[in-house]
CSV table of C-alpha atoms in Angstrom, one decimal:
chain,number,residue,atom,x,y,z
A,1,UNK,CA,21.0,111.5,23.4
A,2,UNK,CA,16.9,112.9,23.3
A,3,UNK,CA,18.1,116.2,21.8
A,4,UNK,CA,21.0,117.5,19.2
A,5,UNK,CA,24.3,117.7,20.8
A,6,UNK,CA,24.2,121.5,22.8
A,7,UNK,CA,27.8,122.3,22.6
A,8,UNK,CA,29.4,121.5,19.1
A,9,UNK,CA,32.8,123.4,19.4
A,10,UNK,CA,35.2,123.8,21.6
A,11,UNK,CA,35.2,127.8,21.3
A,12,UNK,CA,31.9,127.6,23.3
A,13,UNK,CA,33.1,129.4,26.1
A,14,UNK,CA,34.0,132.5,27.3
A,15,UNK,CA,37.0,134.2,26.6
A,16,UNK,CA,38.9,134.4,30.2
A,17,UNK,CA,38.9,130.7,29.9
A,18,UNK,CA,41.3,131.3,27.3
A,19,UNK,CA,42.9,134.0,29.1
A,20,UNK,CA,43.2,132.1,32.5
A,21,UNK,CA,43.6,128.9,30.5
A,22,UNK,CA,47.2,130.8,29.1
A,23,UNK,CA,48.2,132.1,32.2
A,24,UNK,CA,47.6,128.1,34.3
A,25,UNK,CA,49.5,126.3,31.6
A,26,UNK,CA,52.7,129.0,31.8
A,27,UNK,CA,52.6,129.0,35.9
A,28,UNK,CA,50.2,126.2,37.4
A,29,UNK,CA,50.6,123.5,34.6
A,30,UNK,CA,50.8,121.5,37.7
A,31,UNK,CA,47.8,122.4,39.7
A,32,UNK,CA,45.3,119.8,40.9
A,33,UNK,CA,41.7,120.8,41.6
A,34,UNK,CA,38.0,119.9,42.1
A,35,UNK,CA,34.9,121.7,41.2
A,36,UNK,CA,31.7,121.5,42.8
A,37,UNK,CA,27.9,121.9,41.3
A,38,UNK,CA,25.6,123.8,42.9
A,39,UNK,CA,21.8,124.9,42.2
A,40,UNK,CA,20.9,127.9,44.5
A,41,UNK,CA,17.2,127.5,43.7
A,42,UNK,CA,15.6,126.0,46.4
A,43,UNK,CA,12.6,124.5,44.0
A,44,UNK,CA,14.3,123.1,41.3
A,45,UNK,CA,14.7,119.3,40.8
A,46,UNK,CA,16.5,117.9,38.3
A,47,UNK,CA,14.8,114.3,37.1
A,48,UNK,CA,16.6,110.7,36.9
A,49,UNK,CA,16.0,111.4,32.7
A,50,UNK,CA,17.4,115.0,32.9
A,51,UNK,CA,20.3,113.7,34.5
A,52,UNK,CA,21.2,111.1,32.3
A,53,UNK,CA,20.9,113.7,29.1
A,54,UNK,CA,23.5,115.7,31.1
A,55,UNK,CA,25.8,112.9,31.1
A,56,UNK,CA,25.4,112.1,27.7
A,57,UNK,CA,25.8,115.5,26.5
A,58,UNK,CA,28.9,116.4,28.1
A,59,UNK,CA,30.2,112.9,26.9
A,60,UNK,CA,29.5,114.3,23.5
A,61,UNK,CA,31.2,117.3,24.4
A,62,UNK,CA,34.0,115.3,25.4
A,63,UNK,CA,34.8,114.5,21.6
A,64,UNK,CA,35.7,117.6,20.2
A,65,UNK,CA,38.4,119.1,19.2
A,66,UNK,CA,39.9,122.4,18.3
A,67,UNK,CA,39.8,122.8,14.4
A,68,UNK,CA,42.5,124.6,12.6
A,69,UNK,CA,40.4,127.7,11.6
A,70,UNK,CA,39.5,128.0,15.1
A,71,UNK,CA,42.9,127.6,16.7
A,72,UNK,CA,43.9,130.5,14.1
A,73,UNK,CA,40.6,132.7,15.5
A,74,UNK,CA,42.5,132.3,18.8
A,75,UNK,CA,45.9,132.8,17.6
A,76,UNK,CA,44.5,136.3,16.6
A,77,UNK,CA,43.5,137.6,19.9
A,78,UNK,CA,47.2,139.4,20.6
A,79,UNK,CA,47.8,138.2,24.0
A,80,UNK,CA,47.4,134.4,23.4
A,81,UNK,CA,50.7,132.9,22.2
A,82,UNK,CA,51.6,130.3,20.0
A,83,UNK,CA,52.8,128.2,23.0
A,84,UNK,CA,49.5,127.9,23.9
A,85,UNK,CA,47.5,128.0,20.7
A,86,UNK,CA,50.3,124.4,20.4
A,87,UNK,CA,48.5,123.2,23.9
A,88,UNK,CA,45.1,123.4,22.6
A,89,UNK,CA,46.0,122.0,19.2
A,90,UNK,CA,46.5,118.5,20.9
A,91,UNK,CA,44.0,119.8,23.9
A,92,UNK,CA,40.6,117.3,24.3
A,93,UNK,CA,38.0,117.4,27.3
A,94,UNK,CA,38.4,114.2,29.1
A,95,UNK,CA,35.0,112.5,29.9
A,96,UNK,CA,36.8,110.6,32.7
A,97,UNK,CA,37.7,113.7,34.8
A,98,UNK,CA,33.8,114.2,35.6
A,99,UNK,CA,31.6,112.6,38.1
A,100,UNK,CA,27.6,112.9,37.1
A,101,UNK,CA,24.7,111.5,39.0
A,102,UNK,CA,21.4,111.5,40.1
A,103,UNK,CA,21.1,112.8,44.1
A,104,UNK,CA,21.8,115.6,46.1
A,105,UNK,CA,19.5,118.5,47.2
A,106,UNK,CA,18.8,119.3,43.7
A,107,UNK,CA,18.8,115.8,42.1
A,108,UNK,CA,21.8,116.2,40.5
A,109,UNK,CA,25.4,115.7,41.6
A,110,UNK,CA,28.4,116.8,39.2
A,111,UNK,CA,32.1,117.3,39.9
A,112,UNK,CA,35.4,117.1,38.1
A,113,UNK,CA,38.7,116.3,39.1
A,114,UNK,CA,41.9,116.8,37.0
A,115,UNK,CA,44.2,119.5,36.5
A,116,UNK,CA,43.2,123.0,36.6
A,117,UNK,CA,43.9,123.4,32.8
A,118,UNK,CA,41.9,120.9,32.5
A,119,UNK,CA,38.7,121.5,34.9
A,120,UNK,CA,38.9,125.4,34.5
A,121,UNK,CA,37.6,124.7,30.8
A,122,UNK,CA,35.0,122.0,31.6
A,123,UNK,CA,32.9,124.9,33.6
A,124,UNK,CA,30.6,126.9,31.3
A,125,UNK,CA,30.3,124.3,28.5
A,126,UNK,CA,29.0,122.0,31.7
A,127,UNK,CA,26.6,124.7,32.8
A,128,UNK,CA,25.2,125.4,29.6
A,129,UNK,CA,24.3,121.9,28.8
A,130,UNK,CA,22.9,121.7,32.3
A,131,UNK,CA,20.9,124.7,32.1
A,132,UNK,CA,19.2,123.8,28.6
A,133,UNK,CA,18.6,119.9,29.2
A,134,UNK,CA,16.7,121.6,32.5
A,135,UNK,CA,14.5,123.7,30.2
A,136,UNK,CA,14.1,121.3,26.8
A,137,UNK,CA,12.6,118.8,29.3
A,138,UNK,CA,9.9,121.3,30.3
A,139,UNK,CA,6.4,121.3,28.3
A,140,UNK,CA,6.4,124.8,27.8
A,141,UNK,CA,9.9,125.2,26.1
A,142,UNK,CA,8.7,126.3,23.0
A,143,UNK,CA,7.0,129.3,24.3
A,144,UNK,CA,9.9,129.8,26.5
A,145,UNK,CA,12.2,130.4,23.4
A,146,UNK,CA,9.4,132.6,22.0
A,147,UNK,CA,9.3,134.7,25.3
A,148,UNK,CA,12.9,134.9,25.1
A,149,UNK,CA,12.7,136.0,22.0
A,150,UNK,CA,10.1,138.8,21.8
A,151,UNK,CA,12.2,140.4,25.0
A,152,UNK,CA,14.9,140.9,23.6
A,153,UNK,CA,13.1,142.2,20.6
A,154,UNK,CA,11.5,145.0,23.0
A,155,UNK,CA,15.2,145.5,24.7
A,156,UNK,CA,16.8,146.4,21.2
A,157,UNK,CA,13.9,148.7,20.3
A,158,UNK,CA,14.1,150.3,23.9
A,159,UNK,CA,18.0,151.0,23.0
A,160,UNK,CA,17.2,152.5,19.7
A,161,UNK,CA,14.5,154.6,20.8
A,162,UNK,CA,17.0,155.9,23.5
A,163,UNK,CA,15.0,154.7,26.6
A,164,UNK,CA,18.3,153.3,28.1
A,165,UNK,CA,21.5,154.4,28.3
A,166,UNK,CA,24.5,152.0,28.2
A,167,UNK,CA,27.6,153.6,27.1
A,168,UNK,CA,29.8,150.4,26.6
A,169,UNK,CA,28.0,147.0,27.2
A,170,UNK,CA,28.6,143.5,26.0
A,171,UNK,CA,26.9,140.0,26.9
A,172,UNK,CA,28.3,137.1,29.7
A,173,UNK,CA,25.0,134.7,29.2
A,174,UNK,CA,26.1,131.7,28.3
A,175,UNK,CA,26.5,130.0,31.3
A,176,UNK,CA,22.8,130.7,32.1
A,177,UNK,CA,21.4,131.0,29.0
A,178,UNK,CA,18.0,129.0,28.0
A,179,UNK,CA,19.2,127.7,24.7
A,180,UNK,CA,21.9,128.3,22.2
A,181,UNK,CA,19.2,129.5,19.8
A,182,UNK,CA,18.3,132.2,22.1
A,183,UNK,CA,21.3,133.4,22.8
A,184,UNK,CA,22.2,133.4,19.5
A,185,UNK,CA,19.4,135.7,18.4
A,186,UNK,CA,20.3,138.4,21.5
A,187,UNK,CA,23.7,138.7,19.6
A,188,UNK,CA,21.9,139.2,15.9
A,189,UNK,CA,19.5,141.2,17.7
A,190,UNK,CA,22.5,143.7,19.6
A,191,UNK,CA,25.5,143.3,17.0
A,192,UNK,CA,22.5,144.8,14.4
A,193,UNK,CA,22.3,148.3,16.4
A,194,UNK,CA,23.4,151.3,14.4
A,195,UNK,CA,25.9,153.0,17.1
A,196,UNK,CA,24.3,156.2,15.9
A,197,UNK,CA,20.8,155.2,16.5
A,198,UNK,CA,20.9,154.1,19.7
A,199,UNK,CA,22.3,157.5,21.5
A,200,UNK,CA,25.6,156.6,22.9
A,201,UNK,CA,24.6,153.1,23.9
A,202,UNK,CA,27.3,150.6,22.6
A,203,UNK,CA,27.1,146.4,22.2
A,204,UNK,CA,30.9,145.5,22.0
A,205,UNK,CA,30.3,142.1,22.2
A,206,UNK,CA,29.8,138.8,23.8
A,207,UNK,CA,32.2,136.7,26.1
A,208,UNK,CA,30.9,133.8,23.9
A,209,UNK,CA,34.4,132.9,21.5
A,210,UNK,CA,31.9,131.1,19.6
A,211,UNK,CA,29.5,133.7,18.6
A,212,UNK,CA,32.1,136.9,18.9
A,213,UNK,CA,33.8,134.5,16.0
A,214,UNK,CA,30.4,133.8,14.1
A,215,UNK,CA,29.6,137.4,14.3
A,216,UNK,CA,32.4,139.2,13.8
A,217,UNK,CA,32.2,141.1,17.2
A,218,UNK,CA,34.5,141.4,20.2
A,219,UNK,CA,34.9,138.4,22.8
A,220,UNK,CA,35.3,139.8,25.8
A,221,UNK,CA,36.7,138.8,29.4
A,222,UNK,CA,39.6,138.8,31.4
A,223,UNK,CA,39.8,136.5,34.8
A,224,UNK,CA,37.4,135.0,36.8
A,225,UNK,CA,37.2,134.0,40.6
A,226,UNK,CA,39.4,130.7,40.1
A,227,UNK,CA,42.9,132.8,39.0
A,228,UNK,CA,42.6,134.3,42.8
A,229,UNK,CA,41.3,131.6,44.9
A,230,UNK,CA,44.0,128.8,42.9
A,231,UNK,CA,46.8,131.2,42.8
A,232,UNK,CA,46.7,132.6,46.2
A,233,UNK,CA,45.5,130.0,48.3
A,234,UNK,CA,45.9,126.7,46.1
A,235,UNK,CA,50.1,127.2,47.2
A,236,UNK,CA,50.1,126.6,50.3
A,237,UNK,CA,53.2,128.7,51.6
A,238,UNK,CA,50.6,131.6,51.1
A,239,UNK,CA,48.7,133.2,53.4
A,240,UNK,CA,45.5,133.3,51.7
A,241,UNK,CA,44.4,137.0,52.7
A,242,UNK,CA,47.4,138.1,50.2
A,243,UNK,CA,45.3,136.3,47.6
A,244,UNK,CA,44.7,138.9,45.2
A,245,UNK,CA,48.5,140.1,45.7
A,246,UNK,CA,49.6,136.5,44.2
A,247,UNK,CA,47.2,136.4,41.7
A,248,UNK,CA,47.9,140.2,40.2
A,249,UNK,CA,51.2,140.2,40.3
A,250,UNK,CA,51.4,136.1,38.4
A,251,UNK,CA,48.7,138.0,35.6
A,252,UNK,CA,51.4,140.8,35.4
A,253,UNK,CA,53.7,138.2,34.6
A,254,UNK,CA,52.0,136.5,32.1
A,255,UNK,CA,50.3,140.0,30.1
A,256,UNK,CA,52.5,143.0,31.5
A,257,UNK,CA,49.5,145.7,30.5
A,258,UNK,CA,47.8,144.0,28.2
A,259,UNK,CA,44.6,142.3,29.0
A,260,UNK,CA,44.2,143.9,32.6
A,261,UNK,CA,40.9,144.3,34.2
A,262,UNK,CA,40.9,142.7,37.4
A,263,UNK,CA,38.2,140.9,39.9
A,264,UNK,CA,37.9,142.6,43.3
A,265,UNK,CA,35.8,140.4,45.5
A,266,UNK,CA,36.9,136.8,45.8
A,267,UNK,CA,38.0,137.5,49.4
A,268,UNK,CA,36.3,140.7,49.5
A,269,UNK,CA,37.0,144.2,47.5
A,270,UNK,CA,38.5,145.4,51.2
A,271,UNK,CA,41.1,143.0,51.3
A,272,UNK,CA,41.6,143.4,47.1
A,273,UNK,CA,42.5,147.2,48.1
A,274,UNK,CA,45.4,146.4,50.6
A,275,UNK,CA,47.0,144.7,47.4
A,276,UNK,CA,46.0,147.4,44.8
A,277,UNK,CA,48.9,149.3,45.2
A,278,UNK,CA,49.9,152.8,42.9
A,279,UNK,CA,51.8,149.9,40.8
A,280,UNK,CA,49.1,147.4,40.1
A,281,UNK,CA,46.3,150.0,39.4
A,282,UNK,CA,48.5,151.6,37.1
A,283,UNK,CA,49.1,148.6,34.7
A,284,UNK,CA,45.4,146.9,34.9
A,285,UNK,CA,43.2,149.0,32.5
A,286,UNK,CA,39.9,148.7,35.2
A,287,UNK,CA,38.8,146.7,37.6
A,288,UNK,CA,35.2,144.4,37.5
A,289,UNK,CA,32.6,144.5,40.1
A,290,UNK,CA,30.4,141.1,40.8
A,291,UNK,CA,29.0,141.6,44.2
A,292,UNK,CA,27.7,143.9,47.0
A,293,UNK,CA,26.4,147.5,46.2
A,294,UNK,CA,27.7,149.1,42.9
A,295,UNK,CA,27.2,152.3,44.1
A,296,UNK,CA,29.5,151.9,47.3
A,297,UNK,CA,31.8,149.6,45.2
A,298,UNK,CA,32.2,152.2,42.5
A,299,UNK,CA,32.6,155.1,44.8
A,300,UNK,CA,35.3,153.3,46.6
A,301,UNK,CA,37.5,152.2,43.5
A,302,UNK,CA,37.4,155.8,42.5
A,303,UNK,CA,38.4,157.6,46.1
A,304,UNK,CA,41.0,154.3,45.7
A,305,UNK,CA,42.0,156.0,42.6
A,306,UNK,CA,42.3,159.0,43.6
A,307,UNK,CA,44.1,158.7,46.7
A,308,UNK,CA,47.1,156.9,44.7
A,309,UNK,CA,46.9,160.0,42.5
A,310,UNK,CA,45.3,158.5,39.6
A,311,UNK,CA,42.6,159.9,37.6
A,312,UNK,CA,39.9,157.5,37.9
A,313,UNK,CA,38.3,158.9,34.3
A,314,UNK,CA,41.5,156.8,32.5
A,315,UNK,CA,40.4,153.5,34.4
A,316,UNK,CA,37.3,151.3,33.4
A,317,UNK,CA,34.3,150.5,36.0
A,318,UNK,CA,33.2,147.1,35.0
A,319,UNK,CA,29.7,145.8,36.2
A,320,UNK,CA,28.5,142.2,35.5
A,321,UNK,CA,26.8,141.6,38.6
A,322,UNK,CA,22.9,140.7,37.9
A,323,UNK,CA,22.1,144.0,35.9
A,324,UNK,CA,19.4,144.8,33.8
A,325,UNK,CA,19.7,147.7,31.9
A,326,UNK,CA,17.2,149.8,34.1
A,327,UNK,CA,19.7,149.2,36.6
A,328,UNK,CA,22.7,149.5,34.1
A,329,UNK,CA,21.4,152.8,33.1
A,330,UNK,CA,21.3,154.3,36.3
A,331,UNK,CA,24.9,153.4,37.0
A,332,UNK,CA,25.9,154.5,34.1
A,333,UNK,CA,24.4,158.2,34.9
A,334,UNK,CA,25.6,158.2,38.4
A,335,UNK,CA,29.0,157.3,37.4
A,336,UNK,CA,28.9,159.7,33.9
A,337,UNK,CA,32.2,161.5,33.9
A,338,UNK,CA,33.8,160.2,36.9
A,339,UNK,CA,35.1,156.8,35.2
A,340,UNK,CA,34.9,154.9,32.3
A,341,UNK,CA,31.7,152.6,32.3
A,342,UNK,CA,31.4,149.2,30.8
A,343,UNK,CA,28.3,146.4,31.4
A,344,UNK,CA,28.5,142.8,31.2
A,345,UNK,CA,24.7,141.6,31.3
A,346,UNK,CA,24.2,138.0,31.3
A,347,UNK,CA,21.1,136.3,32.5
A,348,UNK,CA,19.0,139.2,31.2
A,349,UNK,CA,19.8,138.9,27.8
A,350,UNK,CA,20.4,135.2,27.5
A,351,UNK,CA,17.7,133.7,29.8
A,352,UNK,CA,14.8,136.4,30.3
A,353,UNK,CA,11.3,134.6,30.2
A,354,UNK,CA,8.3,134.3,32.3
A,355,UNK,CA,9.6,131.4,34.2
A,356,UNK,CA,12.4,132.3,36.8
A,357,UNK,CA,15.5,131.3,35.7
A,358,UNK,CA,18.1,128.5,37.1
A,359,UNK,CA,20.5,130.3,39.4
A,360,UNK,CA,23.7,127.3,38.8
A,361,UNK,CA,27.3,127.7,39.7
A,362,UNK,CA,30.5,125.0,39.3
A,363,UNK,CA,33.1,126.8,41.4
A,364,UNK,CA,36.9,125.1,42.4
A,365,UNK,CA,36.2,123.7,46.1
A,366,UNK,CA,39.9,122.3,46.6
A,367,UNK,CA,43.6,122.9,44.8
A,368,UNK,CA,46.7,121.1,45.3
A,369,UNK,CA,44.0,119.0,47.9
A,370,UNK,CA,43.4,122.1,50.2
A,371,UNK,CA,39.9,123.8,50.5
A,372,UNK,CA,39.6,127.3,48.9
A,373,UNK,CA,37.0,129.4,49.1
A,374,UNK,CA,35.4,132.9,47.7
A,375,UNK,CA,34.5,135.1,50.4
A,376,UNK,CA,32.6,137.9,48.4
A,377,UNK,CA,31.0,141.4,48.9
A,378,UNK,CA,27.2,139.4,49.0
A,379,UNK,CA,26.8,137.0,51.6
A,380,UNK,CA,25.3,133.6,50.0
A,381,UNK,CA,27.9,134.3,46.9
A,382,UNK,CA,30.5,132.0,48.3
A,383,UNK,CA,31.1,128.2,48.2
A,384,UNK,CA,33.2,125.7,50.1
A,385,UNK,CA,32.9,122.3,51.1
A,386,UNK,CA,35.0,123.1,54.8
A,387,UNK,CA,33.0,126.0,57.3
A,388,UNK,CA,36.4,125.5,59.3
A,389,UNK,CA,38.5,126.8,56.3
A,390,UNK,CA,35.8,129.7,55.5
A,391,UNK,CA,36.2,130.3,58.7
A,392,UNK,CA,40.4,130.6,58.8
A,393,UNK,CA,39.9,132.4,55.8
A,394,UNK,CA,37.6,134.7,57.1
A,395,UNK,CA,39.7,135.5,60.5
A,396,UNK,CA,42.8,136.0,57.9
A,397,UNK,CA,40.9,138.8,56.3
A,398,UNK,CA,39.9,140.5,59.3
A,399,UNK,CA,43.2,140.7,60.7
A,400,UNK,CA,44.6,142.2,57.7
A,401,UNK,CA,41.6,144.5,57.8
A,402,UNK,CA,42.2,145.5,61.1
A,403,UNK,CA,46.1,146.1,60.7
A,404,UNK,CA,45.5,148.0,58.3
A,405,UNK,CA,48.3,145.4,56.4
């Protein structure tokens, strides 16, 4: 390898990996999938060199292991049981389930293929290797890292001086982020904030085990895109519109009330609200926005609310969908009093510099060896291999939406 090894333990990930990770090896042990890379910038090339440090970096990832202190971190989270903490005891990333080379529109092609307690794990260590190989090549890292660095400086003195308001706000970076080191600093930087000092404006934490571990504050994080689109259309008795319906109800299973805020858009927060039901919204805590306006989105989870006769002020509002905290802050004072707020910020804390940053995904293009696909709230957001399944998907939805099923 040209550069130290980027991810050196296992708990390099977030937390809903875990989370989902529990709830796949209870009731989709089975489930076969493949996930697909993508780079949405249209300028970026990745060289024949860069490449070839990803693969060796994710080989190097593919030798670790959990450690005992680590597996009892874990085992301290109370909805992970010790059936599962067992799983990951003898757990190891398999180099053999990827496929990395040079080509594609970008210049690099990666995908994995296992089971989906395997692949779901291999996503964020992959795109955090990926993403700092891109930027350690570069001549100007170094000032990169400095940029990086004096930014966040300015954010935490913005906080303290009471320029922003965040009531409740954690950080999702680490997919994105430009190094390790960087991110690293944002969470000294934040977990150093005197609650008092910063009026009302609170850092709960990072969905980075690693460094919510190495801190001392809370990981954070719940379920991500893949629980929907494998759980409700990776069986294929389902019709895939009921999606969400599948997916809720197998998390209800598996945590009852505990660790329940849930996704709306993976085939649009329309459809998610057919399946919300008096029941559903009751258990799950809040409910996570990740596309389309957060002003409409929020408005319309809280006349949902109300309409089932729920008081939206007990249920969380949870934005992690490219915020800033100008833009957090506004939210947060349109929304004062009506609901609980939280923020997950990632890309602004973990990758802020002068240059723009890498806009990467790895999503699940097939389960069980049918397409599925994320149809979200922003057009663009979604990714599939098959138009012709988007598009059954797609038709699937609208019917539902105009049944008013």
């Amino acid at each position: 390898m040209k550069f130290n090894q980027i991810i050196h333990s296992l708990l390099e990930t977030d937390l809903y990996k875990f989370s989902m990770g529990q709830a796949i090896f209870h009731q989709a042990s089975e489930y076969e999938t493949t996930w697909t890379f993508k780079c949405r910038n249209k300028d970026v090339q990745f060289t024949p060199a860069m490449v070839a440090e990803i693969r060796e970096q994710i080989k190097a990832y593919c030798t670790l292991h959990f450690t005992e202190e680590e597996l009892s971190y874990l085992a301290g989270i109370k909805w992970l049981k010790k059936s599962y903490i067992n799983h990951l005891r003898l757990w190891r990333p398999n180099f053999a389930d990827f496929t990395i080379e040079a080509g594609g529109a970008c210049g690099l092609i990666i995908e994995t293929n296992g089971t989906l307690l395997d692949t779901s794990m291999y996503e964020i260590p992959t795109l955090a290797i990926v993403n700092e190989v891109y930027y350690r090549f570069r001549p100007d890292y170094e000032a990169l890292v400095a940029d990086a660095k004096e930014r966040t400086r300015t954010k935490a003195d913005k906080l303290r001086a009471g320029t922003y308001w965040l009531p409740v706000f954690s950080e999702f970076g680490l997919r994105r982020r430009l190094c390790a080191e960087v991110q690293e600093y944002a969470i000294e930087q934040f977990a150093g904030l005197d609650r008092s000092d910063v009026l009302r404006s609170y850092f709960v934490g990072t969905s980075n085990v690693y460094l919510a571990k190495k801190y001392g504050v809370k990981p954070v994080g719940t379920m991500a895109h893949e629980w929907i689109m494998c759980m409700g259309q990776g069986n294929h008795l389902y019709n895939p519109a009921y999606s969400n319906k599948v997916a809720l109800e197998a998390w209800v299973k598996e945590y009852g009330v505990d660790n329940g805020i849930a996704l709306t858009d993976t085939i649009t927060t329309d459809c998610f609200l057919r399946d919300f039901d008096k029941t559903l919204a009751t258990l799950f805590s809040g409910v996570r926005h990740d596309s389309g306006d957060p002003f409409t989105w929020g408005d319309k989870l809280i006349d949902h609310y109300t309409r089932l006769g729920i008081d939206p002020a007990t249920k969380t509002l949870l934005f992690s969908d490219s915020l800033d905290f100008a833009k957090a802050d506004k939210i947060a004072r349109y929304f004062q009093g009506k609901a609980k707020i939280a923020f997950g910020i990632g890309t602004y804390i973990s990758n802020d510099t002068y240059a723009e940053p890498l806009n990467i995904v790895m999503k699940v293009t097939k389960c069980n060896g049918q397409d599925v696909a994320k149809i979200s709230d922003t057009p663009g957001k979604g990714m599939c291999k098959n138009q012709e399944y988007v598009d059954y998907l797609q038709r699937a939805i609208d019917w539902r939406l105009r049944h008013n099923d």
